[in-house]
Amino acid sequence: MDTALTELVVKICLEVRQGLTQEAAVDFGKLVAAQKSAQDQVRWLGAVETCLVTAARCKQVELAQGWLRAVSPLLVGAEQQSVAGLIAARGELLLKLCFAACDKRLEKLFPVLQEQWRDWLHAVENTQEVQRLCGELLNLAARMARRGWRPEVRF
């Protein structure tokens, strides 16, 4: 990842942790704008993932919801489905965000995540990747069930 992108991600994550949501939102907008010029889309997606998971772990639900909706077209864009590794990276992003939301018990984030999963599953044609990530999602549900977290299991 280039240095400017790394510095932007660190800045966003620090702003989220310090509760500076407006500043974080502005800087995340810069990150989204940088997508068009990012040479490595998988790494750019990793930067987005880091910011989203940080927002979820810091229980900044509204921020995470807004950001996830902002990048949603980029997560399921049909024009980018042919890029090697991008399909898996999108699924991994959603999976990690689901784990963070369940772990922090952020029920308000569940509807947005469910919507994102449905959109992603409809856009993906790689059945092996779908099967692998669905298996991971079921594994996540089993872990939540063992913990006795019923709302998260229903998710």
Coordinates of N, CA and C in Angstrom, one line a residue:
M1 N 0.9 -1.2 0.0 CA 0.0 0.0 0.0 C 0.9 1.2 0.0
D2 N 0.5 2.2 -0.8 CA 1.4 3.4 -0.8 C 1.3 4.2 0.5
T3 N 2.3 5.0 0.7 CA 2.5 5.7 2.0 C 1.3 6.6 2.2
A4 N 0.9 7.4 1.2 CA -0.2 8.3 1.4 C -1.5 7.6 1.8
L5 N -1.8 6.4 1.2 CA -3.0 5.7 1.6 C -2.9 5.2 3.0
T6 N -1.7 4.7 3.4 CA -1.5 4.2 4.7 C -1.7 5.3 5.7
E7 N -1.1 6.4 5.5 CA -1.3 7.6 6.4 C -2.7 8.0 6.5
L8 N -3.5 8.0 5.4 CA -4.9 8.3 5.5 C -5.7 7.3 6.3
V9 N -5.4 6.0 6.2 CA -6.1 5.0 7.0 C -5.8 5.2 8.4
V10 N -4.5 5.4 8.8 CA -4.1 5.6 10.2 C -4.8 6.8 10.8
K11 N -4.9 7.9 10.0 CA -5.5 9.1 10.4 C -7.0 8.9 10.7
I12 N -7.7 8.1 9.8 CA -9.1 7.8 9.9 C -9.3 7.0 11.2
C13 N -8.5 6.0 11.3 CA -8.7 5.1 12.5 C -8.5 5.8 13.8
L14 N -7.5 6.7 13.9 CA -7.3 7.5 15.1 C -8.4 8.4 15.3
E15 N -9.0 9.0 14.3 CA -10.1 9.9 14.5 C -11.3 9.1 15.0
V16 N -11.5 7.9 14.5 CA -12.6 7.1 15.0 C -12.5 6.8 16.4
R17 N -11.3 6.4 16.8 CA -11.0 6.0 18.2 C -11.1 7.2 19.1
Q18 N -10.8 8.4 18.6 CA -10.9 9.6 19.5 C -12.3 10.2 19.4
G19 N -13.2 9.6 18.7 CA -14.6 10.1 18.6 C -14.8 11.3 17.7
L20 N -13.9 11.5 16.9 CA -13.9 12.7 15.9 C -14.6 12.2 14.6
T21 N -15.9 12.0 14.7 CA -16.7 11.3 13.7 C -16.8 12.2 12.4
Q22 N -16.9 13.5 12.6 CA -17.0 14.4 11.4 C -15.7 14.4 10.6
E23 N -14.6 14.5 11.3 CA -13.3 14.5 10.7 C -13.1 13.1 10.0
A24 N -13.4 12.0 10.7 CA -13.3 10.7 10.1 C -14.1 10.5 8.9
A25 N -15.3 11.0 8.9 CA -16.2 10.9 7.7 C -15.6 11.7 6.5
V26 N -15.1 12.9 6.8 CA -14.5 13.6 5.7 C -13.3 12.9 5.1
D27 N -12.4 12.4 6.0 CA -11.2 11.6 5.5 C -11.6 10.3 4.8
F28 N -12.7 9.7 5.3 CA -13.1 8.4 4.6 C -13.6 8.8 3.2
G29 N -14.2 9.9 3.0 CA -14.6 10.4 1.7 C -13.4 10.5 0.8
K30 N -12.3 11.0 1.4 CA -11.1 11.1 0.6 C -10.6 9.7 0.2
L31 N -10.7 8.7 1.1 CA -10.3 7.3 0.8 C -11.2 6.8 -0.3
V32 N -12.5 7.0 -0.3 CA -13.4 6.5 -1.3 C -13.0 7.2 -2.7
A33 N -12.7 8.4 -2.6 CA -12.3 9.1 -3.9 C -11.0 8.6 -4.4
A34 N -10.1 8.1 -3.5 CA -8.8 7.6 -4.0 C -9.0 6.2 -4.7
Q35 N -10.1 5.6 -4.6 CA -10.3 4.3 -5.2 C -10.1 4.3 -6.7
K36 N -10.5 5.4 -7.4 CA -10.3 5.5 -8.8 C -8.9 5.5 -9.2
S37 N -8.0 6.1 -8.4 CA -6.6 6.2 -8.7 C -5.8 5.1 -8.1
A38 N -6.4 4.3 -7.3 CA -5.6 3.2 -6.6 C -5.2 2.2 -7.6
Q39 N -3.9 1.9 -7.7 CA -3.4 0.9 -8.6 C -3.8 -0.5 -8.2
D40 N -3.7 -0.8 -7.0 CA -4.0 -2.1 -6.5 C -5.4 -2.1 -5.7
Q41 N -6.4 -2.5 -6.4 CA -7.8 -2.4 -5.8 C -7.9 -3.3 -4.6
V42 N -7.3 -4.4 -4.5 CA -7.3 -5.3 -3.4 C -6.8 -4.6 -2.1
R43 N -5.7 -3.9 -2.3 CA -5.1 -3.2 -1.2 C -6.0 -2.0 -0.8
W44 N -6.5 -1.4 -1.7 CA -7.5 -0.3 -1.4 C -8.6 -0.8 -0.6
L45 N -9.1 -2.0 -1.0 CA -10.3 -2.6 -0.3 C -9.8 -3.0 1.1
G46 N -8.6 -3.4 1.3 CA -8.1 -3.7 2.6 C -8.0 -2.4 3.5
A47 N -7.7 -1.3 2.9 CA -7.8 0.0 3.6 C -9.2 0.3 4.1
V48 N -10.1 0.1 3.2 CA -11.5 0.3 3.5 C -12.0 -0.6 4.6
E49 N -11.6 -1.9 4.5 CA -11.9 -2.9 5.5 C -11.4 -2.4 6.9
T50 N -10.1 -2.0 7.0 CA -9.5 -1.5 8.2 C -10.4 -0.4 8.9
C51 N -10.8 0.5 8.1 CA -11.6 1.6 8.6 C -12.9 1.2 9.1
L52 N -13.6 0.3 8.3 CA -14.9 -0.2 8.7 C -14.9 -1.0 9.9
V53 N -13.9 -1.9 10.0 CA -13.8 -2.7 11.2 C -13.4 -1.9 12.4
T54 N -12.6 -0.9 12.3 CA -12.3 0.0 13.4 C -13.5 0.8 13.9
A55 N -14.3 1.2 12.9 CA -15.6 1.9 13.3 C -16.5 0.9 14.1
A56 N -16.6 -0.3 13.6 CA -17.5 -1.3 14.3 C -16.9 -1.6 15.7
R57 N -15.6 -1.8 15.8 CA -15.0 -2.2 17.1 C -15.1 -1.0 18.1
C58 N -15.1 0.2 17.6 CA -15.3 1.4 18.4 C -16.7 1.7 18.7
K59 N -17.6 0.9 18.2 CA -19.1 1.0 18.3 C -19.6 2.3 17.7
Q60 N -19.0 2.7 16.6 CA -19.5 3.9 15.9 C -20.4 3.4 14.8
V61 N -21.6 2.9 15.2 CA -22.5 2.2 14.3 C -22.9 3.1 13.1
E62 N -23.3 4.3 13.4 CA -23.8 5.2 12.3 C -22.7 5.4 11.3
L63 N -21.5 5.6 11.8 CA -20.4 5.8 10.9 C -20.1 4.6 10.0
A64 N -20.1 3.4 10.6 CA -19.9 2.2 9.9 C -21.0 2.0 8.9
Q65 N -22.3 2.2 9.2 CA -23.4 2.1 8.3 C -23.2 3.0 7.1
G66 N -22.9 4.3 7.4 CA -22.8 5.2 6.3 C -21.6 4.9 5.4
W67 N -20.5 4.4 6.0 CA -19.3 4.1 5.1 C -19.6 2.8 4.3
L68 N -20.3 1.9 4.9 CA -20.6 0.6 4.2 C -21.5 0.9 3.0
R69 N -22.5 1.8 3.2 CA -23.4 2.2 2.1 C -22.6 3.0 1.1
A70 N -21.7 3.8 1.5 CA -20.9 4.6 0.5 C -20.0 3.7 -0.4
V71 N -19.5 2.6 0.1 CA -18.7 1.7 -0.7 C -19.4 0.6 -1.3
S72 N -20.7 0.5 -1.0 CA -21.5 -0.6 -1.5 C -21.4 -0.8 -3.0
P73 N -21.6 0.2 -3.8 CA -21.5 0.0 -5.2 C -20.1 -0.5 -5.6
L74 N -19.1 -0.2 -4.9 CA -17.7 -0.7 -5.2 C -17.6 -2.2 -4.8
L75 N -18.4 -2.6 -3.8 CA -18.3 -4.0 -3.3 C -19.0 -5.0 -4.3
V76 N -20.0 -4.5 -5.0 CA -20.7 -5.4 -5.8 C -20.7 -5.0 -7.3
G77 N -19.9 -4.0 -7.6 CA -19.9 -3.5 -9.0 C -19.6 -4.6 -10.0
A78 N -20.5 -4.8 -10.9 CA -20.3 -5.9 -11.9 C -19.1 -5.6 -12.8
E79 N -18.7 -4.3 -13.0 CA -17.6 -4.0 -13.9 C -16.3 -4.4 -13.3
Q80 N -16.2 -4.7 -12.0 CA -15.0 -5.1 -11.3 C -14.9 -6.5 -11.0
Q81 N -15.9 -7.3 -11.3 CA -15.9 -8.7 -10.8 C -14.8 -9.5 -11.4
S82 N -14.3 -9.1 -12.6 CA -13.3 -9.9 -13.2 C -11.9 -9.8 -12.7
V83 N -11.7 -8.8 -11.8 CA -10.4 -8.6 -11.2 C -10.0 -9.7 -10.3
A84 N -8.9 -10.3 -10.5 CA -8.5 -11.5 -9.7 C -8.3 -11.0 -8.2
G85 N -8.8 -11.8 -7.3 CA -8.6 -11.6 -5.9 C -9.6 -10.6 -5.3
L86 N -10.3 -9.8 -6.2 CA -11.2 -8.8 -5.7 C -12.5 -9.4 -5.1
I87 N -13.0 -10.4 -5.7 CA -14.2 -11.1 -5.3 C -13.9 -11.6 -3.8
A88 N -12.8 -12.3 -3.7 CA -12.5 -12.9 -2.3 C -12.3 -11.7 -1.3
A89 N -11.6 -10.7 -1.7 CA -11.4 -9.5 -0.8 C -12.7 -8.9 -0.4
R90 N -13.7 -8.8 -1.3 CA -15.0 -8.2 -0.9 C -15.7 -9.1 0.1
G91 N -15.6 -10.4 -0.1 CA -16.3 -11.3 0.8 C -15.6 -11.3 2.1
E92 N -14.3 -11.3 2.1 CA -13.5 -11.2 3.4 C -13.8 -10.0 4.2
L93 N -14.0 -8.9 3.5 CA -14.4 -7.6 4.1 C -15.7 -7.8 4.9
L94 N -16.7 -8.3 4.2 CA -18.0 -8.5 4.8 C -17.9 -9.5 6.0
L95 N -17.2 -10.5 5.8 CA -17.0 -11.5 6.9 C -16.4 -10.9 8.1
K96 N -15.3 -10.2 7.9 CA -14.6 -9.6 9.1 C -15.5 -8.5 9.8
L97 N -16.3 -7.8 8.9 CA -17.2 -6.8 9.5 C -18.3 -7.5 10.3
C98 N -18.8 -8.6 9.8 CA -19.8 -9.4 10.5 C -19.3 -9.9 11.8
F99 N -18.1 -10.4 11.8 CA -17.5 -10.8 13.1 C -17.4 -9.7 14.1
A100 N -16.9 -8.5 13.6 CA -16.8 -7.4 14.5 C -18.1 -6.9 15.0
A101 N -19.1 -6.9 14.2 CA -20.5 -6.5 14.6 C -21.1 -7.5 15.6
C102 N -20.9 -8.8 15.4 CA -21.4 -9.8 16.3 C -20.6 -9.7 17.6
D103 N -19.3 -9.6 17.5 CA -18.5 -9.6 18.7 C -18.8 -8.4 19.6
K104 N -19.1 -7.3 19.0 CA -19.4 -6.1 19.8 C -20.9 -5.9 20.0
R105 N -21.7 -6.9 19.5 CA -23.1 -7.0 19.6 C -23.8 -5.7 19.1
L106 N -23.5 -5.4 17.9 CA -24.0 -4.2 17.3 C -25.2 -4.5 16.4
E107 N -26.4 -4.8 17.0 CA -27.6 -5.2 16.3 C -28.0 -4.2 15.3
K108 N -27.8 -2.9 15.5 CA -28.2 -1.9 14.5 C -27.5 -2.0 13.2
L109 N -26.3 -2.7 13.2 CA -25.5 -2.8 12.0 C -26.0 -4.1 11.2
F110 N -26.7 -5.0 11.8 CA -27.1 -6.2 11.1 C -27.9 -6.0 9.9
P111 N -28.9 -5.2 9.8 CA -29.7 -5.0 8.6 C -28.8 -4.6 7.4
V112 N -27.9 -3.7 7.6 CA -27.1 -3.2 6.5 C -26.1 -4.3 6.1
L113 N -25.6 -5.1 7.0 CA -24.7 -6.2 6.6 C -25.5 -7.3 5.9
Q114 N -26.7 -7.5 6.3 CA -27.5 -8.5 5.6 C -27.8 -8.1 4.2
E115 N -28.1 -6.8 4.0 CA -28.3 -6.3 2.7 C -27.1 -6.4 1.8
Q116 N -25.9 -6.1 2.4 CA -24.6 -6.2 1.7 C -24.3 -7.6 1.3
W117 N -24.6 -8.6 2.2 CA -24.3 -10.0 1.9 C -25.2 -10.4 0.7
R118 N -26.5 -10.1 0.8 CA -27.4 -10.4 -0.3 C -27.0 -9.9 -1.6
D119 N -26.6 -8.6 -1.7 CA -26.2 -8.0 -2.9 C -24.9 -8.6 -3.4
W120 N -24.0 -8.9 -2.5 CA -22.7 -9.5 -2.9 C -22.9 -11.0 -3.5
L121 N -23.8 -11.7 -2.8 CA -24.1 -13.1 -3.2 C -24.8 -13.1 -4.6
H122 N -25.6 -12.1 -4.9 CA -26.3 -12.1 -6.2 C -25.3 -11.7 -7.3
A123 N -24.3 -10.9 -6.9 CA -23.3 -10.4 -7.9 C -22.2 -11.4 -8.2
V124 N -21.9 -12.3 -7.3 CA -20.8 -13.2 -7.4 C -21.2 -14.5 -8.2
E125 N -20.3 -14.8 -9.2 CA -20.5 -16.0 -10.0 C -19.6 -17.2 -9.6
N126 N -18.6 -16.9 -8.7 CA -17.6 -17.9 -8.3 C -18.2 -18.7 -7.2
T127 N -18.7 -19.9 -7.6 CA -19.4 -20.7 -6.6 C -18.5 -21.3 -5.5
Q128 N -17.2 -21.5 -5.9 CA -16.3 -22.0 -4.8 C -16.1 -21.0 -3.8
E129 N -15.9 -19.7 -4.2 CA -15.7 -18.6 -3.2 C -17.0 -18.4 -2.4
V130 N -18.2 -18.5 -3.0 CA -19.4 -18.4 -2.3 C -19.5 -19.5 -1.2
Q131 N -19.2 -20.8 -1.6 CA -19.3 -21.9 -0.7 C -18.4 -21.7 0.5
R132 N -17.2 -21.3 0.2 CA -16.2 -21.1 1.2 C -16.6 -20.0 2.2
L133 N -17.1 -18.9 1.7 CA -17.5 -17.8 2.6 C -18.8 -18.1 3.4
C134 N -19.7 -18.8 2.7 CA -20.9 -19.3 3.4 C -20.5 -20.2 4.6
G135 N -19.6 -21.1 4.3 CA -19.1 -22.0 5.4 C -18.5 -21.2 6.5
E136 N -17.7 -20.1 6.2 CA -17.2 -19.2 7.3 C -18.3 -18.5 8.0
L137 N -19.3 -18.1 7.3 CA -20.4 -17.4 7.9 C -21.2 -18.4 8.9
L138 N -21.3 -19.6 8.5 CA -22.0 -20.6 9.3 C -21.1 -20.9 10.6
N139 N -19.8 -20.9 10.4 CA -18.8 -21.1 11.5 C -19.0 -20.0 12.5
L140 N -19.1 -18.7 12.0 CA -19.3 -17.6 12.8 C -20.6 -17.7 13.6
A141 N -21.7 -18.2 12.9 CA -23.0 -18.4 13.6 C -22.9 -19.4 14.7
A142 N -22.1 -20.5 14.4 CA -21.9 -21.6 15.4 C -21.2 -21.0 16.7
R143 N -20.2 -20.2 16.4 CA -19.4 -19.6 17.6 C -20.3 -18.7 18.4
M144 N -21.2 -17.9 17.7 CA -22.1 -17.1 18.5 C -23.1 -17.9 19.3
A145 N -23.6 -19.0 18.7 CA -24.5 -19.9 19.4 C -23.9 -20.5 20.6
R146 N -22.6 -20.9 20.5 CA -21.9 -21.5 21.7 C -21.8 -20.5 22.8
R147 N -21.7 -19.2 22.4 CA -21.6 -18.1 23.4 C -23.0 -17.8 24.0
G148 N -24.0 -18.3 23.3 CA -25.4 -18.0 23.8 C -25.9 -16.7 23.4
W149 N -25.4 -16.2 22.3 CA -25.8 -14.9 21.8 C -26.9 -15.1 20.7
R150 N -28.1 -15.2 21.1 CA -29.2 -15.5 20.2 C -29.5 -14.4 19.1
P151 N -29.5 -13.1 19.4 CA -29.7 -12.1 18.3 C -28.6 -12.2 17.2
E152 N -27.4 -12.5 17.6 CA -26.3 -12.6 16.7 C -26.5 -13.9 15.8
V153 N -27.0 -15.0 16.4 CA -27.2 -16.2 15.7 C -28.3 -16.0 14.6
R154 N -29.3 -15.3 15.0 CA -30.4 -15.0 14.1 C -29.9 -14.2 12.9
F155 N -28.9 -13.3 13.2 CA -28.4 -12.5 12.1 C -27.8 -13.4 11.0

